Amino acid sequence: MGRSLDQWGDRTLPRQRKMPNATQLTSFLGFLPRTEVFMVSTTEKLIHYPMVIGEELVSSGSQDLIDPATGEVFATAAMGTTADVDRAVAAAKAAQPGWAALSYGERCAAMMKFADLLEAKSEELSHLESKNAGKALKLTINGDIPFSVDNIRYFASVVRRQEGAAAGEYVGGYTSLLRREPIGVVGAITPWNYPLMMAVWKIAPAIAAGNAIVLKPAPNTPTTTIEMAKIALEAGLPAGLINIVTGGVEVGEAICTHPDIGMISFTGSTRTGKRIAELASPMIKRVTLELGGKAPFVVFEDADIEAAAHGAVVGAYVNSGQDCTAATRMYVHESVFDAFLARFTELSKQVKVGDPFAEGTDIGPLSSQAQLNKVKGYVEEAKQQGLQVITCGDVPDKGFYFPPTIIVDPPQTANCVCEEIFGPVAVVKRFSTEEEAIALANDTPYGLAASCWTLNVQRAMRMAKALQAGTVWINDHLPIASEMPHGGFKQSGFGKDMSHYALEEYTIVKHVVFDITGDQRKGWHFTTFGEA
């Protein structure tokens, strides 16, 4: 998943805030009412996060939530069942017709109020996102949360000016016009790497188009998604419009197969995406999938090497590398390979890995012990194969941390080149010609994102065309915007998030035809009955 250009622009960024102390953090984590508090000891309590179904806060089962920075339990969350999915779908079905009946202006105003209230609580949400997902606070407070607010505002506004063919007489004697109708109830499943932002990417276009939604967040990072649904109710959005059902595979499969859900929108691994498509296909559900990535980062001999090295550090290590658009395969022209590698390594060693709330932290821990084990496995395999592995710095002993790591000139067939590692690990390989660079960059089953670094405008245009990816950056890597589409080629999925293209994903086009002649027998009727 991606980030917004606004993280580094001036449109939605809050000012940089001071890091919290322990007392402030405790206050932030309890900033909205909970249904229950579980006793751990005589002095310690765990906040419990319930599901949001209709207007009810539902605690069905319980699971521990782990702080990635410490490896310790910091809260609990409900664990839903198929029965909870049924309840959520029923609530969504009840809410959707009235919501869809609102004018575009009324829907827009309601969503704007929702966005305003989210923005008012952005600092608290930023801290909670960092606590649950292990993100550096400067990323959540200056990126994830403000971009989420911007995304809601964008869809609130764009629904008021939808695109399509003009009404007119495409057949003589008839006027045609197009309508875009909501699908009804949408099911969504979101990942753990950008919990709130990915939920917004589903919710905002879905409700703007007139749908209601039942969303399952990742089991280990549900907190901000739950809080967002509570804020939606507080903002006055109809109960049942946004329903959050937490849980595991049982809940996800129930959403995919529920007969009253007309569309599934999923962001996550390609493997899971294939399973979702399989589950949805018997009922011919609409499906959008934003899946894995293995983005190439191509540096030509005429590139600004300093700019490319800085872009590589940010592109490779954003969100601790847990980003499907991350720059993971760096192909560098042989004439500048050594210079680029030296500068990239030097900058990588300056990346500060540590407590997400500590002053100066650049990247925090990985999301879970399982993810840490996976990343370690790829790097250990590279070492066992005799590849040069550059480890850039130390990490804390406690928590799921992993240092920025560079693997130098592995074979194109190596697992570290072919498979999505999803950690702060980059491979750097050399090439000699533009044709070779294109072949190497496209030699992957994925096609979500890519970047090209060159000062030659003709080459940049050629590469933009040749690279098989849904987003191609020239002389940068990562920026996205609510107004522009995000989605992939090949096994990176299909369908679009963001932009008016996403709004179209959540609607069904209807062709309406008016007779404008008033004739009882039309001129063409003879083709089936009678004579001309």
Short mmCIF file of C-alpha atoms in Angstrom, two decimals:
data_model
loop_
_atom_site.label_atom_id
_atom_site.label_comp_id
_atom_site.label_asym_id
_atom_site.label_seq_id
_atom_site.Cartn_x
_atom_site.Cartn_y
_atom_site.Cartn_z
CA MET A 1 0.00 0.00 0.00
CA GLY A 2 1.04 3.51 -0.58
CA ARG A 3 1.21 6.96 0.85
CA SER A 4 0.14 10.39 -0.23
CA LEU A 5 2.08 13.16 -1.87
CA ASP A 6 0.49 15.25 0.86
CA GLN A 7 2.83 13.67 3.39
CA TRP A 8 5.59 15.82 1.97
CA GLY A 9 3.45 18.63 0.56
CA ASP A 10 1.49 21.30 2.33
CA ARG A 11 -2.16 20.43 1.74
CA THR A 12 -3.18 18.30 4.72
CA LEU A 13 -0.16 18.02 6.98
CA PRO A 14 -0.50 18.92 10.63
CA ARG A 15 2.47 20.55 12.28
CA GLN A 16 5.02 18.14 13.71
CA ARG A 17 4.01 17.40 17.28
CA LYS A 18 6.14 16.48 20.24
CA MET A 19 6.47 12.83 21.10
CA PRO A 20 4.21 11.74 23.98
CA ASN A 21 5.29 10.81 27.44
CA ALA A 22 3.95 7.64 29.12
CA THR A 23 1.03 9.43 30.79
CA GLN A 24 -0.05 11.05 27.51
CA LEU A 25 0.17 7.73 25.65
CA THR A 26 -2.08 6.01 28.19
CA SER A 27 -4.57 8.82 27.76
CA PHE A 28 -4.44 8.58 23.96
CA LEU A 29 -5.06 4.82 24.00
CA GLY A 30 -8.18 5.33 26.03
CA PHE A 31 -9.51 8.34 24.15
CA LEU A 32 -12.92 6.82 23.33
CA PRO A 33 -15.24 4.79 25.54
CA ARG A 34 -14.79 1.00 25.49
CA THR A 35 -17.36 -1.59 26.39
CA GLU A 36 -15.17 -3.54 28.78
CA VAL A 37 -11.89 -3.44 30.66
CA PHE A 38 -10.12 -6.69 31.52
CA MET A 39 -8.08 -7.00 34.71
CA VAL A 40 -4.54 -8.26 34.25
CA SER A 41 -3.28 -7.60 37.75
CA THR A 42 -4.19 -5.39 40.64
CA THR A 43 -2.40 -2.49 38.95
CA GLU A 44 -2.68 -3.11 35.20
CA LYS A 45 -5.70 -3.07 32.90
CA LEU A 46 -6.08 -3.93 29.24
CA ILE A 47 -8.39 -1.89 27.05
CA HIS A 48 -10.82 -4.02 25.07
CA TYR A 49 -11.82 -3.13 21.49
CA PRO A 50 -15.28 -4.40 20.46
CA MET A 51 -16.77 -4.82 17.03
CA VAL A 52 -19.08 -2.14 15.64
CA ILE A 53 -22.28 -3.66 14.24
CA GLY A 54 -25.08 -1.22 13.51
CA GLU A 55 -25.13 1.06 16.52
CA GLU A 56 -23.93 -1.63 18.92
CA LEU A 57 -20.46 -2.30 20.32
CA VAL A 58 -20.23 -6.08 20.29
CA SER A 59 -17.72 -8.16 22.24
CA SER A 60 -17.82 -11.71 20.92
CA GLY A 61 -14.78 -13.66 22.03
CA SER A 62 -11.39 -12.09 22.70
CA GLN A 63 -7.86 -12.02 21.36
CA ASP A 64 -4.68 -10.38 22.63
CA LEU A 65 -3.16 -7.48 20.71
CA ILE A 66 0.64 -7.33 20.78
CA ASP A 67 2.70 -4.14 20.85
CA PRO A 68 5.32 -4.74 18.13
CA ALA A 69 7.79 -2.46 19.91
CA THR A 70 7.85 -4.64 23.05
CA GLY A 71 6.34 -7.98 22.09
CA GLU A 72 3.91 -7.58 24.98
CA VAL A 73 0.12 -7.55 25.14
CA PHE A 74 -1.27 -4.01 25.29
CA ALA A 75 -4.99 -4.57 24.63
CA THR A 76 -7.59 -7.13 23.60
CA ALA A 77 -10.07 -7.19 20.73
CA ALA A 78 -13.24 -9.08 19.96
CA MET A 79 -13.10 -12.17 17.76
CA GLY A 80 -16.14 -12.34 15.54
CA THR A 81 -17.98 -15.33 14.10
CA THR A 82 -20.10 -16.05 11.05
CA ALA A 83 -23.12 -15.08 13.16
CA ASP A 84 -21.57 -11.65 13.68
CA VAL A 85 -21.11 -11.32 9.91
CA ASP A 86 -24.80 -12.13 9.45
CA ARG A 87 -25.74 -9.45 12.00
CA ALA A 88 -23.49 -6.90 10.29
CA VAL A 89 -24.89 -7.64 6.84
CA ALA A 90 -28.43 -7.30 8.17
CA ALA A 91 -27.52 -3.92 9.69
CA ALA A 92 -25.92 -2.82 6.42
CA LYS A 93 -28.95 -3.91 4.37
CA ALA A 94 -31.22 -1.92 6.66
CA ALA A 95 -29.09 1.24 6.46
CA GLN A 96 -28.19 1.24 2.76
CA PRO A 97 -31.50 2.20 1.04
CA GLY A 98 -32.00 5.33 3.12
CA TRP A 99 -28.39 6.38 2.66
CA ALA A 100 -28.54 5.79 -1.10
CA ALA A 101 -31.74 7.84 -1.30
CA LEU A 102 -29.92 10.96 -0.10
CA SER A 103 -28.91 13.52 -2.69
CA TYR A 104 -25.24 13.72 -3.59
CA GLY A 105 -25.02 16.99 -1.72
CA GLU A 106 -26.50 15.47 1.44
CA ARG A 107 -24.13 12.50 1.24
CA CYS A 108 -21.22 14.87 0.70
CA ALA A 109 -22.13 17.01 3.70
CA ALA A 110 -22.40 13.94 5.97
CA MET A 111 -19.02 12.61 4.84
CA MET A 112 -17.39 16.01 5.28
CA LYS A 113 -18.63 16.10 8.88
CA PHE A 114 -17.16 12.62 9.36
CA ALA A 115 -13.81 13.78 7.95
CA ASP A 116 -13.82 16.85 10.19
CA LEU A 117 -14.35 14.75 13.30
CA LEU A 118 -11.62 12.30 12.25
CA GLU A 119 -9.28 15.24 11.76
CA ALA A 120 -10.15 16.59 15.20
CA LYS A 121 -9.09 13.23 16.65
CA SER A 122 -6.10 12.77 14.33
CA GLU A 123 -3.46 13.05 17.03
CA GLU A 124 -5.07 10.35 19.14
CA LEU A 125 -5.58 8.12 16.10
CA SER A 126 -1.93 8.62 15.08
CA HIS A 127 -0.70 7.46 18.47
CA LEU A 128 -3.00 4.46 18.48
CA GLU A 129 -1.92 3.45 14.96
CA SER A 130 1.73 3.64 15.99
CA LYS A 131 1.07 1.61 19.12
CA ASN A 132 -0.85 -1.16 17.35
CA ALA A 133 1.11 -1.40 14.09
CA GLY A 134 4.58 -0.38 15.29
CA LYS A 135 4.83 2.56 12.92
CA ALA A 136 7.09 5.51 13.64
CA LEU A 137 4.89 8.29 14.99
CA LYS A 138 6.17 10.76 12.41
CA LEU A 139 4.77 8.51 9.67
CA THR A 140 1.28 8.17 11.16
CA ILE A 141 0.95 11.78 12.31
CA ASN A 142 2.29 13.31 9.08
CA GLY A 143 1.15 10.69 6.59
CA ASP A 144 -1.34 7.91 7.29
CA ILE A 145 -3.93 9.84 9.28
CA PRO A 146 -4.03 13.16 7.37
CA PHE A 147 -4.11 11.30 4.06
CA SER A 148 -7.02 9.20 5.30
CA VAL A 149 -8.92 12.37 6.14
CA ASP A 150 -8.08 13.82 2.72
CA ASN A 151 -9.30 10.66 1.02
CA ILE A 152 -12.72 10.91 2.68
CA ARG A 153 -13.00 14.55 1.68
CA TYR A 154 -12.04 13.73 -1.88
CA PHE A 155 -14.75 11.07 -2.29
CA ALA A 156 -17.29 13.28 -0.55
CA SER A 157 -16.67 15.91 -3.23
CA VAL A 158 -16.12 13.80 -6.35
CA VAL A 159 -19.49 12.05 -5.99
CA ARG A 160 -21.06 15.44 -6.83
CA ARG A 161 -19.49 15.41 -10.30
CA GLN A 162 -19.47 11.92 -11.75
CA GLU A 163 -18.16 11.26 -15.23
CA GLY A 164 -19.88 9.50 -18.12
CA ALA A 165 -21.28 9.86 -21.62
CA ALA A 166 -23.60 12.82 -22.21
CA ALA A 167 -27.32 12.12 -22.55
CA GLY A 168 -28.37 12.23 -26.19
CA GLU A 169 -29.94 10.56 -29.21
CA TYR A 170 -27.53 7.73 -29.93
CA VAL A 171 -30.40 5.97 -31.74
CA GLY A 172 -32.93 8.03 -33.70
CA GLY A 173 -36.16 8.59 -31.78
CA TYR A 174 -34.65 7.75 -28.39
CA THR A 175 -32.71 9.59 -25.72
CA SER A 176 -30.14 7.58 -23.76
CA LEU A 177 -28.70 8.47 -20.39
CA LEU A 178 -26.52 6.70 -17.88
CA ARG A 179 -27.08 6.13 -14.18
CA ARG A 180 -24.58 4.82 -11.68
CA GLU A 181 -26.36 2.73 -9.06
CA PRO A 182 -24.84 1.52 -5.78
CA ILE A 183 -24.11 -2.17 -5.49
CA GLY A 184 -25.81 -2.42 -2.09
CA VAL A 185 -23.71 -4.06 0.61
CA VAL A 186 -19.95 -4.19 0.07
CA GLY A 187 -17.60 -6.54 1.92
CA ALA A 188 -14.03 -5.41 2.55
CA ILE A 189 -10.93 -7.05 4.03
CA THR A 190 -7.93 -4.89 4.92
CA PRO A 191 -4.27 -5.61 5.79
CA TRP A 192 -2.10 -4.93 8.83
CA ASN A 193 0.52 -2.65 7.27
CA TYR A 194 -1.69 0.46 6.86
CA PRO A 195 -4.73 -0.40 9.01
CA LEU A 196 -6.63 2.88 9.05
CA MET A 197 -5.64 4.15 5.62
CA MET A 198 -6.55 0.91 3.84
CA ALA A 199 -9.91 0.86 5.63
CA VAL A 200 -10.59 4.41 4.43
CA TRP A 201 -9.59 3.47 0.88
CA LYS A 202 -12.48 0.97 0.96
CA ILE A 203 -15.03 2.84 3.05
CA ALA A 204 -14.83 6.28 1.43
CA PRO A 205 -15.66 5.33 -2.19
CA ALA A 206 -18.12 2.65 -1.06
CA ILE A 207 -20.32 4.97 1.00
CA ALA A 208 -19.86 7.92 -1.36
CA ALA A 209 -21.39 5.72 -4.07
CA GLY A 210 -24.37 4.94 -1.84
CA ASN A 211 -23.36 1.54 -0.48
CA ALA A 212 -23.12 0.24 3.08
CA ILE A 213 -20.06 -1.77 4.11
CA VAL A 214 -19.03 -4.70 6.29
CA LEU A 215 -15.27 -4.57 6.85
CA LYS A 216 -12.90 -7.04 8.47
CA PRO A 217 -9.57 -5.53 9.57
CA ALA A 218 -6.45 -7.65 10.04
CA PRO A 219 -6.74 -9.58 13.33
CA ASN A 220 -3.60 -8.06 14.85
CA THR A 221 -4.26 -4.39 13.94
CA PRO A 222 -7.98 -3.62 14.35
CA THR A 223 -7.88 -0.73 16.81
CA THR A 224 -7.98 2.39 14.64
CA THR A 225 -10.51 0.86 12.26
CA ILE A 226 -12.81 0.21 15.21
CA GLU A 227 -12.31 3.73 16.50
CA MET A 228 -13.03 5.16 13.05
CA ALA A 229 -16.38 3.35 12.94
CA LYS A 230 -17.25 4.77 16.36
CA ILE A 231 -16.34 8.25 15.14
CA ALA A 232 -18.61 7.73 12.12
CA LEU A 233 -21.53 7.12 14.47
CA GLU A 234 -20.53 10.13 16.54
CA ALA A 235 -20.48 12.22 13.34
CA GLY A 236 -24.06 11.23 12.61
CA LEU A 237 -23.57 8.69 9.81
CA PRO A 238 -26.41 6.13 9.88
CA ALA A 239 -26.01 3.13 12.16
CA GLY A 240 -25.22 0.12 9.98
CA LEU A 241 -23.58 2.13 7.21
CA ILE A 242 -20.09 1.14 8.43
CA ASN A 243 -19.79 -2.19 10.26
CA ILE A 244 -16.52 -3.61 11.60
CA VAL A 245 -16.33 -7.35 12.29
CA THR A 246 -13.01 -8.52 13.71
CA GLY A 247 -11.74 -12.06 13.47
CA GLY A 248 -9.78 -14.53 11.39
CA VAL A 249 -10.29 -16.75 8.36
CA GLU A 250 -13.82 -17.77 9.39
CA VAL A 251 -15.01 -14.16 9.30
CA GLY A 252 -13.21 -13.37 6.05
CA GLU A 253 -14.67 -16.36 4.24
CA ALA A 254 -18.15 -15.60 5.59
CA ILE A 255 -17.93 -12.11 4.11
CA CYS A 256 -16.74 -13.47 0.75
CA THR A 257 -19.57 -16.01 0.50
CA HIS A 258 -22.48 -14.11 2.04
CA PRO A 259 -25.36 -14.00 -0.47
CA ASP A 260 -26.33 -10.44 0.46
CA ILE A 261 -22.87 -8.97 -0.17
CA GLY A 262 -22.52 -7.91 -3.79
CA MET A 263 -18.87 -6.92 -3.92
CA ILE A 264 -15.61 -7.82 -2.21
CA SER A 265 -12.72 -5.36 -1.99
CA PHE A 266 -9.46 -6.79 -0.68
CA THR A 267 -5.95 -5.51 -0.04
CA GLY A 268 -3.33 -8.04 0.99
CA SER A 269 -1.22 -10.91 -0.29
CA THR A 270 -1.59 -12.40 -3.75
CA ARG A 271 -2.12 -15.82 -2.21
CA THR A 272 -5.09 -14.64 -0.16
CA GLY A 273 -6.40 -12.63 -3.11
CA LYS A 274 -6.59 -15.80 -5.18
CA ARG A 275 -8.59 -17.49 -2.44
CA ILE A 276 -10.99 -14.54 -2.23
CA ALA A 277 -11.56 -14.59 -5.98
CA GLU A 278 -12.24 -18.32 -5.75
CA LEU A 279 -14.79 -17.86 -2.95
CA ALA A 280 -16.55 -14.96 -4.67
CA SER A 281 -16.76 -16.46 -8.16
CA PRO A 282 -19.65 -18.94 -7.67
CA MET A 283 -21.98 -16.03 -6.86
CA ILE A 284 -20.47 -13.76 -9.56
CA LYS A 285 -19.59 -11.11 -7.00
CA ARG A 286 -17.71 -8.06 -8.15
CA VAL A 287 -14.13 -8.22 -6.81
CA THR A 288 -11.32 -5.69 -6.60
CA LEU A 289 -7.88 -6.87 -5.48
CA GLU A 290 -4.83 -4.80 -4.52
CA LEU A 291 -2.21 -7.46 -3.94
CA GLY A 292 1.54 -7.94 -3.63
CA GLY A 293 4.35 -6.07 -5.28
CA LYS A 294 8.06 -6.28 -5.99
CA ALA A 295 8.74 -2.79 -7.30
CA PRO A 296 11.78 -2.19 -9.53
CA PHE A 297 13.86 0.95 -9.01
CA VAL A 298 15.87 1.59 -12.18
CA VAL A 299 18.86 3.95 -12.04
CA PHE A 300 20.48 5.01 -15.32
CA GLU A 301 23.98 6.38 -15.82
CA ASP A 302 22.74 9.95 -16.25
CA ALA A 303 20.67 9.95 -13.04
CA ASP A 304 21.25 12.31 -10.14
CA ILE A 305 22.90 9.69 -7.91
CA GLU A 306 22.42 11.68 -4.71
CA ALA A 307 18.71 12.05 -5.42
CA ALA A 308 18.44 8.38 -6.35
CA ALA A 309 20.19 7.27 -3.15
CA HIS A 310 17.88 9.35 -0.98
CA GLY A 311 14.88 8.08 -2.93
CA ALA A 312 16.09 4.52 -2.46
CA VAL A 313 16.34 4.89 1.33
CA VAL A 314 12.83 6.24 1.64
CA GLY A 315 11.44 3.92 -1.03
CA ALA A 316 12.94 0.77 0.46
CA TYR A 317 12.43 1.40 4.17
CA VAL A 318 9.09 3.24 4.34
CA ASN A 319 6.96 1.69 7.08
CA SER A 320 9.87 -0.65 7.86
CA GLY A 321 9.61 -1.97 4.30
CA GLN A 322 6.07 -3.24 4.89
CA ASP A 323 4.65 -1.63 1.79
CA CYS A 324 3.67 -3.37 -1.44
CA THR A 325 4.97 -0.42 -3.48
CA ALA A 326 8.34 -0.38 -1.67
CA ALA A 327 11.48 -0.18 -3.82
CA THR A 328 12.74 -3.71 -3.32
CA ARG A 329 14.62 -4.47 -6.58
CA MET A 330 17.18 -1.81 -7.48
CA TYR A 331 18.69 -2.13 -10.95
CA VAL A 332 21.63 0.24 -11.43
CA HIS A 333 23.65 0.92 -14.58
CA GLU A 334 27.07 -0.69 -14.32
CA SER A 335 28.88 2.62 -14.79
CA VAL A 336 27.35 4.12 -11.63
CA PHE A 337 26.72 0.93 -9.67
CA ASP A 338 29.57 1.34 -7.20
CA ALA A 339 28.85 5.02 -6.58
CA PHE A 340 25.15 4.38 -6.01
CA LEU A 341 25.72 1.38 -3.74
CA ALA A 342 28.23 3.28 -1.63
CA ARG A 343 25.94 6.25 -1.11
CA PHE A 344 22.84 4.10 -0.57
CA THR A 345 24.72 2.08 2.04
CA GLU A 346 26.01 5.19 3.76
CA LEU A 347 22.51 6.66 4.01
CA SER A 348 21.01 3.33 5.07
CA LYS A 349 23.37 3.22 8.03
CA GLN A 350 21.96 6.59 9.16
CA VAL A 351 18.38 5.31 9.38
CA LYS A 352 17.32 5.30 13.02
CA VAL A 353 15.47 2.14 14.00
CA GLY A 354 13.74 2.17 17.36
CA ASP A 355 10.76 2.91 19.58
CA PRO A 356 8.02 4.41 17.39
CA PHE A 357 7.46 7.15 19.97
CA ALA A 358 11.11 8.04 20.56
CA GLU A 359 12.44 11.34 19.27
CA GLY A 360 14.29 10.88 15.99
CA THR A 361 13.03 7.37 15.16
CA ASP A 362 12.81 6.84 11.39
CA ILE A 363 11.33 3.33 11.29
CA GLY A 364 9.81 1.16 13.97
CA PRO A 365 9.50 -2.61 14.36
CA LEU A 366 7.90 -5.05 11.99
CA SER A 367 4.25 -5.76 12.68
CA SER A 368 4.57 -9.19 14.28
CA GLN A 369 6.90 -11.98 15.34
CA ALA A 370 5.75 -13.98 12.32
CA GLN A 371 6.73 -11.16 9.96
CA LEU A 372 10.09 -10.78 11.67
CA ASN A 373 10.75 -14.50 11.27
CA LYS A 374 9.85 -14.30 7.58
CA VAL A 375 12.21 -11.39 6.89
CA LYS A 376 15.03 -13.04 8.84
CA GLY A 377 14.52 -16.19 6.80
CA TYR A 378 15.07 -14.45 3.46
CA VAL A 379 18.23 -12.74 4.69
CA GLU A 380 19.66 -15.90 6.25
CA GLU A 381 19.01 -17.77 3.00
CA ALA A 382 20.93 -15.10 1.08
CA LYS A 383 23.87 -15.44 3.47
CA GLN A 384 23.85 -19.22 3.12
CA GLN A 385 23.98 -18.79 -0.66
CA GLY A 386 27.18 -16.79 -0.27
CA LEU A 387 25.66 -13.46 -1.30
CA GLN A 388 27.02 -10.20 0.01
CA VAL A 389 24.67 -8.92 2.72
CA ILE A 390 25.18 -5.46 4.19
CA THR A 391 23.54 -4.94 7.59
CA CYS A 392 23.01 -1.26 8.28
CA GLY A 393 22.99 -0.69 12.03
CA ASP A 394 21.79 -2.24 15.25
CA VAL A 395 18.26 -2.70 16.57
CA PRO A 396 16.75 -2.94 20.07
CA ASP A 397 16.88 -6.37 21.72
CA LYS A 398 13.18 -6.29 22.64
CA GLY A 399 10.43 -6.11 20.05
CA PHE A 400 10.12 -7.13 16.38
CA TYR A 401 12.88 -4.94 14.96
CA PHE A 402 15.00 -5.59 11.87
CA PRO A 403 17.78 -3.35 10.52
CA PRO A 404 17.94 -1.90 7.01
CA THR A 405 19.63 -4.57 4.92
CA ILE A 406 21.09 -4.59 1.41
CA ILE A 407 21.72 -7.74 -0.64
CA VAL A 408 24.28 -7.10 -3.38
CA ASP A 409 24.08 -8.57 -6.90
CA PRO A 410 22.06 -11.72 -6.23
CA PRO A 411 21.03 -13.90 -9.18
CA GLN A 412 17.80 -12.79 -10.83
CA THR A 413 16.29 -16.15 -9.84
CA ALA A 414 17.10 -15.81 -6.13
CA ASN A 415 14.14 -15.81 -3.75
CA CYS A 416 15.16 -12.42 -2.39
CA VAL A 417 14.73 -11.02 -5.92
CA CYS A 418 11.59 -12.92 -6.91
CA GLU A 419 9.49 -13.00 -3.74
CA GLU A 420 7.92 -10.26 -1.63
CA ILE A 421 9.95 -9.99 1.59
CA PHE A 422 7.92 -7.16 3.17
CA GLY A 423 10.66 -5.83 5.37
CA PRO A 424 13.50 -3.26 5.23
CA VAL A 425 15.49 -5.35 2.74
CA ALA A 426 16.57 -4.21 -0.72
CA VAL A 427 18.49 -6.01 -3.45
CA VAL A 428 20.84 -4.04 -5.70
CA LYS A 429 21.78 -5.45 -9.10
CA ARG A 430 23.58 -4.05 -12.13
CA PHE A 431 22.55 -3.77 -15.79
CA SER A 432 24.28 -2.59 -18.95
CA THR A 433 21.60 -1.50 -21.46
CA GLU A 434 18.14 0.04 -21.42
CA GLU A 435 16.71 -3.10 -22.99
CA GLU A 436 18.22 -5.23 -20.23
CA ALA A 437 16.88 -2.88 -17.56
CA ILE A 438 13.35 -3.20 -18.95
CA ALA A 439 13.61 -6.98 -19.14
CA LEU A 440 14.87 -7.25 -15.55
CA ALA A 441 12.32 -4.80 -14.18
CA ASN A 442 9.40 -6.64 -15.82
CA ASP A 443 10.71 -10.08 -14.87
CA THR A 444 8.23 -10.55 -12.03
CA PRO A 445 4.68 -11.81 -11.59
CA TYR A 446 3.87 -8.52 -9.88
CA GLY A 447 3.13 -5.12 -11.38
CA LEU A 448 2.01 -2.65 -8.76
CA ALA A 449 4.66 0.08 -8.91
CA ALA A 450 8.03 1.00 -10.43
CA SER A 451 10.37 3.96 -10.69
CA CYS A 452 12.94 5.20 -13.18
CA TRP A 453 15.80 7.57 -12.43
CA THR A 454 17.15 9.51 -15.41
CA LEU A 455 17.61 13.10 -16.59
CA ASN A 456 16.87 12.12 -20.20
CA VAL A 457 13.24 13.00 -20.92
CA GLN A 458 12.99 10.74 -23.98
CA ARG A 459 14.27 7.78 -21.98
CA ALA A 460 11.88 8.63 -19.14
CA MET A 461 8.96 8.54 -21.57
CA ARG A 462 10.11 5.22 -23.02
CA MET A 463 10.46 3.70 -19.57
CA ALA A 464 7.09 5.01 -18.41
CA LYS A 465 5.54 3.13 -21.31
CA ALA A 466 7.65 -0.03 -21.01
CA LEU A 467 7.42 -0.67 -17.26
CA GLN A 468 4.53 -3.01 -16.48
CA ALA A 469 3.16 -1.38 -13.34
CA GLY A 470 0.07 0.50 -12.25
CA THR A 471 2.12 3.45 -11.00
CA VAL A 472 5.43 4.57 -12.52
CA TRP A 473 7.44 7.34 -10.88
CA ILE A 474 10.15 9.31 -12.64
CA ASN A 475 12.95 10.53 -10.32
CA ASP A 476 11.04 9.68 -7.16
CA HIS A 477 9.39 6.69 -5.52
CA LEU A 478 6.20 6.47 -3.40
CA PRO A 479 4.10 9.69 -3.75
CA ILE A 480 0.41 9.16 -4.49
CA ALA A 481 -2.66 11.38 -4.27
CA SER A 482 -6.38 10.90 -3.65
CA GLU A 483 -7.16 12.23 -7.13
CA MET A 484 -5.06 9.60 -8.93
CA PRO A 485 -5.74 5.84 -9.23
CA HIS A 486 -3.80 3.13 -7.44
CA GLY A 487 -3.81 -0.48 -8.61
CA GLY A 488 -1.71 -3.07 -10.35
CA PHE A 489 -0.89 -5.14 -13.40
CA LYS A 490 -0.53 -8.93 -13.49
CA GLN A 491 -0.67 -10.69 -10.09
CA SER A 492 -0.72 -7.39 -8.24
CA GLY A 493 -4.47 -7.49 -8.79
CA PHE A 494 -7.18 -5.55 -10.61
CA GLY A 495 -9.47 -2.65 -9.88
CA LYS A 496 -8.50 0.75 -8.54
CA ASP A 497 -8.32 2.46 -5.19
CA MET A 498 -8.60 6.26 -4.99
CA SER A 499 -9.64 8.64 -7.81
CA HIS A 500 -12.96 8.65 -9.65
CA TYR A 501 -11.99 5.25 -11.05
CA ALA A 502 -12.48 3.78 -7.56
CA LEU A 503 -15.90 5.40 -7.32
CA GLU A 504 -16.81 3.60 -10.52
CA GLU A 505 -15.71 0.26 -9.01
CA TYR A 506 -18.38 0.63 -6.32
CA THR A 507 -21.25 1.37 -8.72
CA ILE A 508 -23.15 -0.43 -11.47
CA VAL A 509 -23.70 1.40 -14.76
CA LYS A 510 -27.29 1.45 -15.93
CA HIS A 511 -28.36 2.50 -19.43
CA VAL A 512 -31.78 4.20 -19.46
CA VAL A 513 -33.53 4.66 -22.84
CA PHE A 514 -36.46 7.06 -23.40
CA ASP A 515 -38.74 6.94 -26.43
CA ILE A 516 -39.18 10.56 -27.55
CA THR A 517 -41.53 10.00 -30.52
CA GLY A 518 -44.76 8.87 -28.86
CA ASP A 519 -45.36 6.49 -31.80
CA GLN A 520 -47.26 3.35 -30.89
CA ARG A 521 -45.58 1.36 -33.63
CA LYS A 522 -41.91 2.14 -34.04
CA GLY A 523 -40.19 2.14 -37.41
CA TRP A 524 -38.05 -0.86 -36.58
CA HIS A 525 -40.85 -3.14 -35.28
CA PHE A 526 -41.25 -4.81 -38.64
CA THR A 527 -37.99 -6.69 -38.08
CA THR A 528 -39.88 -8.90 -35.68
CA PHE A 529 -43.58 -8.31 -36.43
CA GLY A 530 -45.49 -7.22 -39.52
CA GLU A 531 -44.28 -5.34 -42.55
CA ALA A 532 -42.36 -2.12 -42.99
#
